[in-house]
């Protein structure tokens, strides 16, 4: 029997006060279930509605490239400054301490080094993503590439089905290749295809006319950083993307290939979350890099 000792009658029913509709602060997410929203809220800070994701999944097709030779030495010490970590299950399991408590965006397609064979209809078993407490699953699509488009979009579609079943958002990552354009028309097409096929987040690249890519994409967009740029230019890239409506960044090389990756990550966060200009963020970078 329940313990009835000193149970008192309720008094605070807020009579006359309607229960407020809670809504949700991210675009395209109102109709998600509670679990999916909770995962999105772990990735995108409720205060700013934005995120700084740290991508270090490059090794799954490129091996131990510069900055990623040792995840324990390069990524773990700076992970505290990111809102979310994007990587493969192999690297998360072996190299990221679970007690860091950072949400994971799990790279969920299969890496191959021969690009024409990209992601040959293989995706993660969603139960493994659940075991890893993934807050999102990421998968790459190759819009417009005759050799791989159908396979990669089939992957996305299947991953969305699995994600919907268990409440895990899917991030569609738009590939770029040497034969693919890098303009608003291509990124607009690729981003929109991701959403139409069910993606809850889109990762793409900044380009001229990016505001049109964002406008036509009814879910949050984050941008990749691309090749390493001088720090000020990378901060300008992040700033321009945010000004055009991006909900954040998912950067890799511009962080872990910087000589001062912790300072760089915090400078990027000041642009994304605090509305700092590139010049202000660069000042912060300089201050932090000098350790003061
Ligand atoms: C492509 C990815 C990478 O994580 C992406 O390219 C981000 O890294 P970078 O900022 O270095 O471009 O999703 O597979």
mmCIF file of C-alpha atoms and ligand atoms in Angstrom:
data_model
loop_
_atom_site.group_PDB
_atom_site.id
_atom_site.type_symbol
_atom_site.label_atom_id
_atom_site.label_comp_id
_atom_site.label_asym_id
_atom_site.label_seq_id
_atom_site.Cartn_x
_atom_site.Cartn_y
_atom_site.Cartn_z
ATOM 1 C CA UNK A 1 0.000 0.000 0.000
ATOM 2 C CA UNK A 2 1.148 3.561 -0.698
ATOM 3 C CA UNK A 3 2.611 5.536 2.194
ATOM 4 C CA UNK A 4 -0.267 7.880 3.156
ATOM 5 C CA UNK A 5 1.548 9.463 6.075
ATOM 6 C CA UNK A 6 0.990 13.261 6.040
ATOM 7 C CA UNK A 7 -0.445 13.299 2.499
ATOM 8 C CA UNK A 8 -2.084 16.729 2.167
ATOM 9 C CA UNK A 9 -4.801 17.877 -0.191
ATOM 10 C CA UNK A 10 -3.482 19.796 -3.237
ATOM 11 C CA UNK A 11 -3.984 23.587 -3.207
ATOM 12 C CA UNK A 12 -2.039 25.068 -6.123
ATOM 13 C CA UNK A 13 -4.121 24.303 -9.197
ATOM 14 C CA UNK A 14 -3.552 27.691 -10.876
ATOM 15 C CA UNK A 15 -7.283 28.044 -11.426
ATOM 16 C CA UNK A 16 -8.081 30.610 -14.108
ATOM 17 C CA UNK A 17 -4.601 30.306 -15.575
ATOM 18 C CA UNK A 18 -4.386 28.318 -18.819
ATOM 19 C CA UNK A 19 -1.563 25.872 -19.293
ATOM 20 C CA UNK A 20 0.770 27.610 -21.752
ATOM 21 C CA UNK A 21 1.402 25.984 -25.084
ATOM 22 C CA UNK A 22 5.102 25.111 -25.058
ATOM 23 C CA UNK A 23 5.778 25.312 -28.789
ATOM 24 C CA UNK A 24 9.333 24.615 -29.909
ATOM 25 C CA UNK A 25 12.070 27.037 -30.849
ATOM 26 C CA UNK A 26 13.571 25.342 -33.884
ATOM 27 C CA UNK A 27 12.115 25.690 -37.320
ATOM 28 C CA UNK A 28 10.341 22.703 -38.757
ATOM 29 C CA UNK A 29 10.323 20.888 -35.426
ATOM 30 C CA UNK A 30 6.893 21.691 -33.980
ATOM 31 C CA UNK A 31 5.459 18.351 -34.983
ATOM 32 C CA UNK A 32 8.267 16.197 -33.616
ATOM 33 C CA UNK A 33 7.691 13.853 -30.721
ATOM 34 C CA UNK A 34 9.005 14.688 -27.248
ATOM 35 C CA UNK A 35 12.073 12.471 -27.434
ATOM 36 C CA UNK A 36 13.165 13.912 -30.732
ATOM 37 C CA UNK A 37 12.687 17.460 -29.441
ATOM 38 C CA UNK A 38 14.701 16.648 -26.334
ATOM 39 C CA UNK A 39 17.539 15.415 -28.538
ATOM 40 C CA UNK A 40 17.356 18.506 -30.745
ATOM 41 C CA UNK A 41 17.461 20.653 -27.604
ATOM 42 C CA UNK A 42 20.645 18.900 -26.511
ATOM 43 C CA UNK A 43 22.276 19.868 -29.830
ATOM 44 C CA UNK A 44 20.813 23.366 -30.389
ATOM 45 C CA UNK A 45 21.090 25.555 -27.297
ATOM 46 C CA UNK A 46 17.619 26.660 -26.241
ATOM 47 C CA UNK A 47 19.000 30.136 -25.396
ATOM 48 C CA UNK A 48 20.265 30.938 -28.890
ATOM 49 C CA UNK A 49 18.585 28.235 -30.971
ATOM 50 C CA UNK A 50 22.027 27.536 -32.421
ATOM 51 C CA UNK A 51 24.832 25.062 -32.169
ATOM 52 C CA UNK A 52 28.578 24.710 -32.508
ATOM 53 C CA UNK A 53 29.184 21.131 -33.542
ATOM 54 C CA UNK A 54 32.705 19.797 -33.717
ATOM 55 C CA UNK A 55 33.156 17.436 -36.675
ATOM 56 C CA UNK A 56 35.942 14.889 -36.571
ATOM 57 C CA UNK A 57 34.528 12.139 -38.767
ATOM 58 C CA UNK A 58 37.045 12.761 -41.558
ATOM 59 C CA UNK A 59 39.109 9.661 -40.780
ATOM 60 C CA UNK A 60 36.335 7.324 -41.851
ATOM 61 C CA UNK A 61 37.175 7.998 -45.475
ATOM 62 C CA UNK A 62 40.573 9.669 -45.189
ATOM 63 C CA UNK A 63 42.405 7.922 -42.367
ATOM 64 C CA UNK A 64 44.501 9.737 -39.766
ATOM 65 C CA UNK A 65 44.766 13.117 -41.489
ATOM 66 C CA UNK A 66 46.334 16.214 -39.995
ATOM 67 C CA UNK A 67 44.856 17.079 -36.625
ATOM 68 C CA UNK A 68 43.088 13.750 -36.243
ATOM 69 C CA UNK A 69 46.053 11.418 -35.772
ATOM 70 C CA UNK A 70 45.146 11.034 -32.080
ATOM 71 C CA UNK A 71 41.588 11.927 -31.091
ATOM 72 C CA UNK A 72 42.510 11.578 -27.429
ATOM 73 C CA UNK A 73 45.151 14.283 -27.814
ATOM 74 C CA UNK A 74 43.476 16.657 -30.265
ATOM 75 C CA UNK A 75 39.736 16.426 -29.707
ATOM 76 C CA UNK A 76 39.175 15.375 -26.098
ATOM 77 C CA UNK A 77 40.901 18.448 -24.592
ATOM 78 C CA UNK A 78 38.727 20.863 -26.620
ATOM 79 C CA UNK A 79 35.440 18.939 -26.659
ATOM 80 C CA UNK A 80 34.165 20.874 -23.633
ATOM 81 C CA UNK A 81 33.863 23.999 -25.818
ATOM 82 C CA UNK A 82 31.594 22.345 -28.397
ATOM 83 C CA UNK A 83 27.833 21.908 -28.071
ATOM 84 C CA UNK A 84 27.845 18.572 -29.872
ATOM 85 C CA UNK A 85 30.396 16.090 -31.194
ATOM 86 C CA UNK A 86 30.040 14.635 -34.675
ATOM 87 C CA UNK A 87 32.007 11.466 -35.350
ATOM 88 C CA UNK A 88 31.826 7.773 -36.084
ATOM 89 C CA UNK A 89 30.891 5.146 -33.539
ATOM 90 C CA UNK A 90 34.414 3.729 -33.679
ATOM 91 C CA UNK A 91 36.042 6.965 -32.621
ATOM 92 C CA UNK A 92 33.387 7.886 -30.087
ATOM 93 C CA UNK A 93 33.563 4.453 -28.434
ATOM 94 C CA UNK A 94 37.314 4.193 -28.350
ATOM 95 C CA UNK A 95 38.387 7.749 -27.740
ATOM 96 C CA UNK A 96 35.676 9.966 -26.222
ATOM 97 C CA UNK A 97 35.069 9.519 -22.491
ATOM 98 C CA UNK A 98 31.344 8.970 -21.894
ATOM 99 C CA UNK A 99 31.531 11.179 -18.813
ATOM 100 C CA UNK A 100 32.164 14.236 -21.027
ATOM 101 C CA UNK A 101 28.389 14.353 -21.296
ATOM 102 C CA UNK A 102 28.347 15.929 -24.754
ATOM 103 C CA UNK A 103 25.522 15.071 -27.161
ATOM 104 C CA UNK A 104 26.662 12.939 -30.059
ATOM 105 C CA UNK A 105 25.744 13.337 -33.713
ATOM 106 C CA UNK A 106 26.707 9.892 -34.878
ATOM 107 C CA UNK A 107 28.079 9.425 -38.370
ATOM 108 C CA UNK A 108 25.790 6.607 -39.458
ATOM 109 C CA UNK A 109 26.853 5.592 -42.937
ATOM 110 C CA UNK A 110 29.760 3.350 -43.810
ATOM 111 C CA UNK A 111 33.085 4.904 -44.673
ATOM 112 C CA UNK A 112 34.952 3.846 -47.786
ATOM 113 C CA UNK A 113 38.112 5.272 -49.244
ATOM 114 C CA UNK A 114 37.099 4.787 -52.888
ATOM 115 C CA UNK A 115 34.664 7.596 -53.468
ATOM 116 C CA UNK A 116 32.740 5.989 -56.321
ATOM 117 C CA UNK A 117 31.712 3.319 -53.867
ATOM 118 C CA UNK A 118 30.576 5.903 -51.337
ATOM 119 C CA UNK A 119 28.255 4.496 -48.717
ATOM 120 C CA UNK A 120 27.046 1.489 -50.626
ATOM 121 C CA UNK A 121 23.632 1.070 -49.037
ATOM 122 C CA UNK A 122 25.038 0.472 -45.577
ATOM 123 C CA UNK A 123 23.796 2.313 -42.536
ATOM 124 C CA UNK A 124 24.191 1.794 -38.852
ATOM 125 C CA UNK A 125 21.908 -0.567 -36.957
ATOM 126 C CA UNK A 126 19.728 1.960 -35.130
ATOM 127 C CA UNK A 127 19.982 -0.156 -31.984
ATOM 128 C CA UNK A 128 23.670 0.663 -31.892
ATOM 129 C CA UNK A 129 22.870 4.381 -32.160
ATOM 130 C CA UNK A 130 20.464 3.935 -29.245
ATOM 131 C CA UNK A 131 23.120 2.064 -27.238
ATOM 132 C CA UNK A 132 25.415 5.034 -27.805
ATOM 133 C CA UNK A 133 22.679 7.447 -26.712
ATOM 134 C CA UNK A 134 23.045 9.327 -29.998
ATOM 135 C CA UNK A 135 21.265 12.672 -30.078
ATOM 136 C CA UNK A 136 21.262 12.598 -33.876
ATOM 137 C CA UNK A 137 22.452 10.406 -36.740
ATOM 138 C CA UNK A 138 24.309 11.919 -39.690
ATOM 139 C CA UNK A 139 24.453 10.575 -43.197
ATOM 140 C CA UNK A 140 25.934 11.908 -46.416
ATOM 141 C CA UNK A 141 24.032 12.342 -49.671
ATOM 142 C CA UNK A 142 25.426 13.049 -53.106
ATOM 143 C CA UNK A 143 22.754 14.945 -55.015
ATOM 144 C CA UNK A 144 23.380 14.960 -58.748
ATOM 145 C CA UNK A 145 26.096 12.298 -58.774
ATOM 146 C CA UNK A 146 24.887 9.541 -61.136
ATOM 147 C CA UNK A 147 27.031 6.860 -59.518
ATOM 148 C CA UNK A 148 25.933 7.374 -55.934
ATOM 149 C CA UNK A 149 22.882 9.614 -55.632
ATOM 150 C CA UNK A 150 20.277 6.846 -55.528
ATOM 151 C CA UNK A 151 22.256 4.798 -53.006
ATOM 152 C CA UNK A 152 22.948 7.662 -50.664
ATOM 153 C CA UNK A 153 19.352 8.901 -50.720
ATOM 154 C CA UNK A 154 18.140 5.357 -50.070
ATOM 155 C CA UNK A 155 20.452 5.390 -47.061
ATOM 156 C CA UNK A 156 18.985 8.671 -45.868
ATOM 157 C CA UNK A 157 15.446 7.405 -46.342
ATOM 158 C CA UNK A 158 16.112 4.213 -44.401
ATOM 159 C CA UNK A 159 17.893 6.091 -41.640
ATOM 160 C CA UNK A 160 14.961 8.497 -41.298
ATOM 161 C CA UNK A 161 12.593 5.528 -40.951
ATOM 162 C CA UNK A 162 14.775 4.132 -38.172
ATOM 163 C CA UNK A 163 15.149 7.553 -36.546
ATOM 164 C CA UNK A 164 11.415 8.197 -36.593
ATOM 165 C CA UNK A 165 10.787 4.841 -34.980
ATOM 166 C CA UNK A 166 12.983 5.638 -31.999
ATOM 167 C CA UNK A 167 12.887 9.430 -31.865
ATOM 168 C CA UNK A 168 16.391 10.132 -33.150
ATOM 169 C CA UNK A 169 16.798 13.105 -35.523
ATOM 170 C CA UNK A 170 18.691 12.573 -38.780
ATOM 171 C CA UNK A 171 21.142 15.087 -40.211
ATOM 172 C CA UNK A 172 21.555 14.983 -43.998
ATOM 173 C CA UNK A 173 25.085 15.979 -45.006
ATOM 174 C CA UNK A 174 25.369 17.332 -48.545
ATOM 175 C CA UNK A 175 28.536 16.129 -50.219
ATOM 176 C CA UNK A 176 30.758 18.154 -52.452
ATOM 177 C CA UNK A 177 32.933 16.556 -55.059
ATOM 178 C CA UNK A 178 35.274 17.814 -57.702
ATOM 179 C CA UNK A 179 32.543 17.608 -60.345
ATOM 180 C CA UNK A 180 29.846 19.155 -58.198
ATOM 181 C CA UNK A 181 29.001 22.848 -58.249
ATOM 182 C CA UNK A 182 29.375 24.823 -55.045
ATOM 183 C CA UNK A 183 26.637 27.363 -55.516
ATOM 184 C CA UNK A 184 23.242 28.210 -54.079
ATOM 185 C CA UNK A 185 21.512 26.262 -56.807
ATOM 186 C CA UNK A 186 23.343 23.040 -55.953
ATOM 187 C CA UNK A 187 23.262 23.440 -52.174
ATOM 188 C CA UNK A 188 19.623 24.537 -52.381
ATOM 189 C CA UNK A 189 18.787 21.411 -54.362
ATOM 190 C CA UNK A 190 20.765 19.072 -52.131
ATOM 191 C CA UNK A 191 19.445 20.611 -48.899
ATOM 192 C CA UNK A 192 15.869 20.536 -50.057
ATOM 193 C CA UNK A 193 16.219 16.918 -51.195
ATOM 194 C CA UNK A 194 17.451 16.049 -47.692
ATOM 195 C CA UNK A 195 14.405 17.609 -46.058
ATOM 196 C CA UNK A 196 11.933 16.205 -48.548
ATOM 197 C CA UNK A 197 13.359 12.775 -47.809
ATOM 198 C CA UNK A 198 12.868 13.331 -44.090
ATOM 199 C CA UNK A 199 16.068 14.858 -42.671
ATOM 200 C CA UNK A 200 15.554 16.867 -39.478
ATOM 201 C CA UNK A 201 18.810 18.838 -39.759
ATOM 202 C CA UNK A 202 20.821 19.703 -42.882
ATOM 203 C CA UNK A 203 24.532 20.180 -43.030
ATOM 204 C CA UNK A 204 25.781 21.974 -46.101
ATOM 205 C CA UNK A 205 28.263 24.616 -47.201
ATOM 206 C CA UNK A 206 28.082 28.388 -47.165
ATOM 207 C CA UNK A 207 27.964 30.009 -50.592
ATOM 208 C CA UNK A 208 26.911 33.244 -52.239
ATOM 209 C CA UNK A 209 23.131 33.496 -52.046
ATOM 210 C CA UNK A 210 23.081 31.250 -48.975
ATOM 211 C CA UNK A 211 20.014 33.023 -47.608
ATOM 212 C CA UNK A 212 18.014 31.407 -50.420
ATOM 213 C CA UNK A 213 19.321 27.962 -49.444
ATOM 214 C CA UNK A 214 18.239 28.617 -45.852
ATOM 215 C CA UNK A 215 14.859 30.060 -46.819
ATOM 216 C CA UNK A 216 13.932 27.018 -48.892
ATOM 217 C CA UNK A 217 15.048 24.566 -46.207
ATOM 218 C CA UNK A 218 12.385 24.252 -43.482
ATOM 219 C CA UNK A 219 14.683 22.638 -40.877
ATOM 220 C CA UNK A 220 17.809 23.979 -39.124
ATOM 221 C CA UNK A 221 20.900 24.236 -41.332
ATOM 222 C CA UNK A 222 24.469 24.016 -40.084
ATOM 223 C CA UNK A 223 27.501 24.670 -42.246
ATOM 224 C CA UNK A 224 30.696 22.717 -42.661
ATOM 225 C CA UNK A 225 33.890 24.724 -42.516
ATOM 226 C CA UNK A 226 35.749 23.145 -45.413
ATOM 227 C CA UNK A 227 39.484 23.479 -45.858
ATOM 228 C CA UNK A 228 41.541 25.274 -43.201
ATOM 229 C CA UNK A 229 41.419 29.048 -43.563
ATOM 230 C CA UNK A 230 43.221 31.756 -41.624
ATOM 231 C CA UNK A 231 41.283 32.144 -38.355
ATOM 232 C CA UNK A 232 39.749 35.521 -39.179
ATOM 233 C CA UNK A 233 38.428 34.200 -42.484
ATOM 234 C CA UNK A 234 36.920 31.160 -40.811
ATOM 235 C CA UNK A 235 35.194 33.441 -38.304
ATOM 236 C CA UNK A 236 33.883 35.544 -41.202
ATOM 237 C CA UNK A 237 32.553 32.369 -42.813
ATOM 238 C CA UNK A 238 30.695 31.438 -39.626
ATOM 239 C CA UNK A 239 29.412 35.000 -39.231
ATOM 240 C CA UNK A 240 28.136 35.234 -42.804
ATOM 241 C CA UNK A 241 26.367 31.902 -42.494
ATOM 242 C CA UNK A 242 24.674 32.943 -39.244
ATOM 243 C CA UNK A 243 23.660 36.293 -40.755
ATOM 244 C CA UNK A 244 22.107 34.400 -43.667
ATOM 245 C CA UNK A 245 20.045 32.303 -41.251
ATOM 246 C CA UNK A 246 22.145 29.232 -40.458
ATOM 247 C CA UNK A 247 21.418 27.627 -37.087
ATOM 248 C CA UNK A 248 25.073 26.977 -36.453
ATOM 249 C CA UNK A 249 28.210 25.321 -37.683
ATOM 250 C CA UNK A 250 29.564 21.798 -37.794
ATOM 251 C CA UNK A 251 33.222 22.593 -38.301
ATOM 252 C CA UNK A 252 36.237 20.360 -38.305
ATOM 253 C CA UNK A 253 39.483 21.400 -39.965
ATOM 254 C CA UNK A 254 39.145 25.075 -39.121
ATOM 255 C CA UNK A 255 39.166 24.031 -35.484
ATOM 256 C CA UNK A 256 41.422 21.035 -35.083
ATOM 257 C CA UNK A 257 43.988 22.233 -37.635
ATOM 258 C CA UNK A 258 44.307 25.618 -35.924
ATOM 259 C CA UNK A 259 47.399 26.003 -33.782
ATOM 260 C CA UNK A 260 45.003 27.118 -31.026
ATOM 261 C CA UNK A 261 41.940 24.905 -31.402
ATOM 262 C CA UNK A 262 40.420 25.635 -27.983
ATOM 263 C CA UNK A 263 40.637 29.377 -28.597
ATOM 264 C CA UNK A 264 39.222 28.933 -32.089
ATOM 265 C CA UNK A 265 36.258 26.893 -30.905
ATOM 266 C CA UNK A 266 35.398 29.506 -28.281
ATOM 267 C CA UNK A 267 35.758 32.310 -30.820
ATOM 268 C CA UNK A 268 33.400 30.497 -33.200
ATOM 269 C CA UNK A 269 30.929 30.015 -30.333
ATOM 270 C CA UNK A 270 31.009 33.759 -29.643
ATOM 271 C CA UNK A 271 29.901 34.391 -33.243
ATOM 272 C CA UNK A 272 27.273 31.676 -33.248
ATOM 273 C CA UNK A 273 25.732 32.210 -29.816
ATOM 274 C CA UNK A 274 26.640 35.730 -28.726
ATOM 275 C CA UNK A 275 26.302 37.690 -31.980
ATOM 276 C CA UNK A 276 29.947 38.757 -32.025
ATOM 277 C CA UNK A 277 31.352 40.185 -35.243
ATOM 278 C CA UNK A 278 34.335 38.463 -36.849
ATOM 279 C CA UNK A 279 36.616 41.246 -35.558
ATOM 280 C CA UNK A 280 35.323 40.854 -31.983
ATOM 281 C CA UNK A 281 35.605 37.082 -32.179
ATOM 282 C CA UNK A 282 39.130 37.375 -33.552
ATOM 283 C CA UNK A 283 40.068 39.589 -30.605
ATOM 284 C CA UNK A 284 38.715 36.885 -28.320
ATOM 285 C CA UNK A 285 40.746 34.291 -30.227
ATOM 286 C CA UNK A 286 43.900 36.366 -29.795
ATOM 287 C CA UNK A 287 43.225 36.843 -26.093
ATOM 288 C CA UNK A 288 42.526 33.174 -25.467
ATOM 289 C CA UNK A 289 45.448 31.963 -27.533
ATOM 290 C CA UNK A 290 47.769 34.078 -25.433
ATOM 291 C CA UNK A 291 46.259 32.452 -22.380
ATOM 292 C CA UNK A 292 45.000 35.649 -20.744
HETATM 293 C C1 LIG B 1 31.919 15.476 -44.546
HETATM 294 C C2 LIG B 1 31.634 15.944 -43.189
HETATM 295 C C3 LIG B 1 32.709 16.586 -42.412
HETATM 296 O O1 LIG B 1 32.477 16.371 -41.068
HETATM 297 C C4 LIG B 1 32.692 18.024 -42.775
HETATM 298 O O2 LIG B 1 33.383 18.208 -43.946
HETATM 299 C C5 LIG B 1 33.097 18.981 -41.622
HETATM 300 O O3 LIG B 1 34.355 19.169 -41.569
HETATM 301 P P1 LIG B 1 35.133 20.429 -42.164
HETATM 302 O O4 LIG B 1 34.686 21.629 -41.357
HETATM 303 O O5 LIG B 1 36.547 20.051 -41.941
HETATM 304 O O6 LIG B 1 34.734 20.595 -43.601
HETATM 305 O O7 LIG B 1 30.550 15.805 -42.723
HETATM 306 O O8 LIG B 1 31.924 14.071 -44.495
#
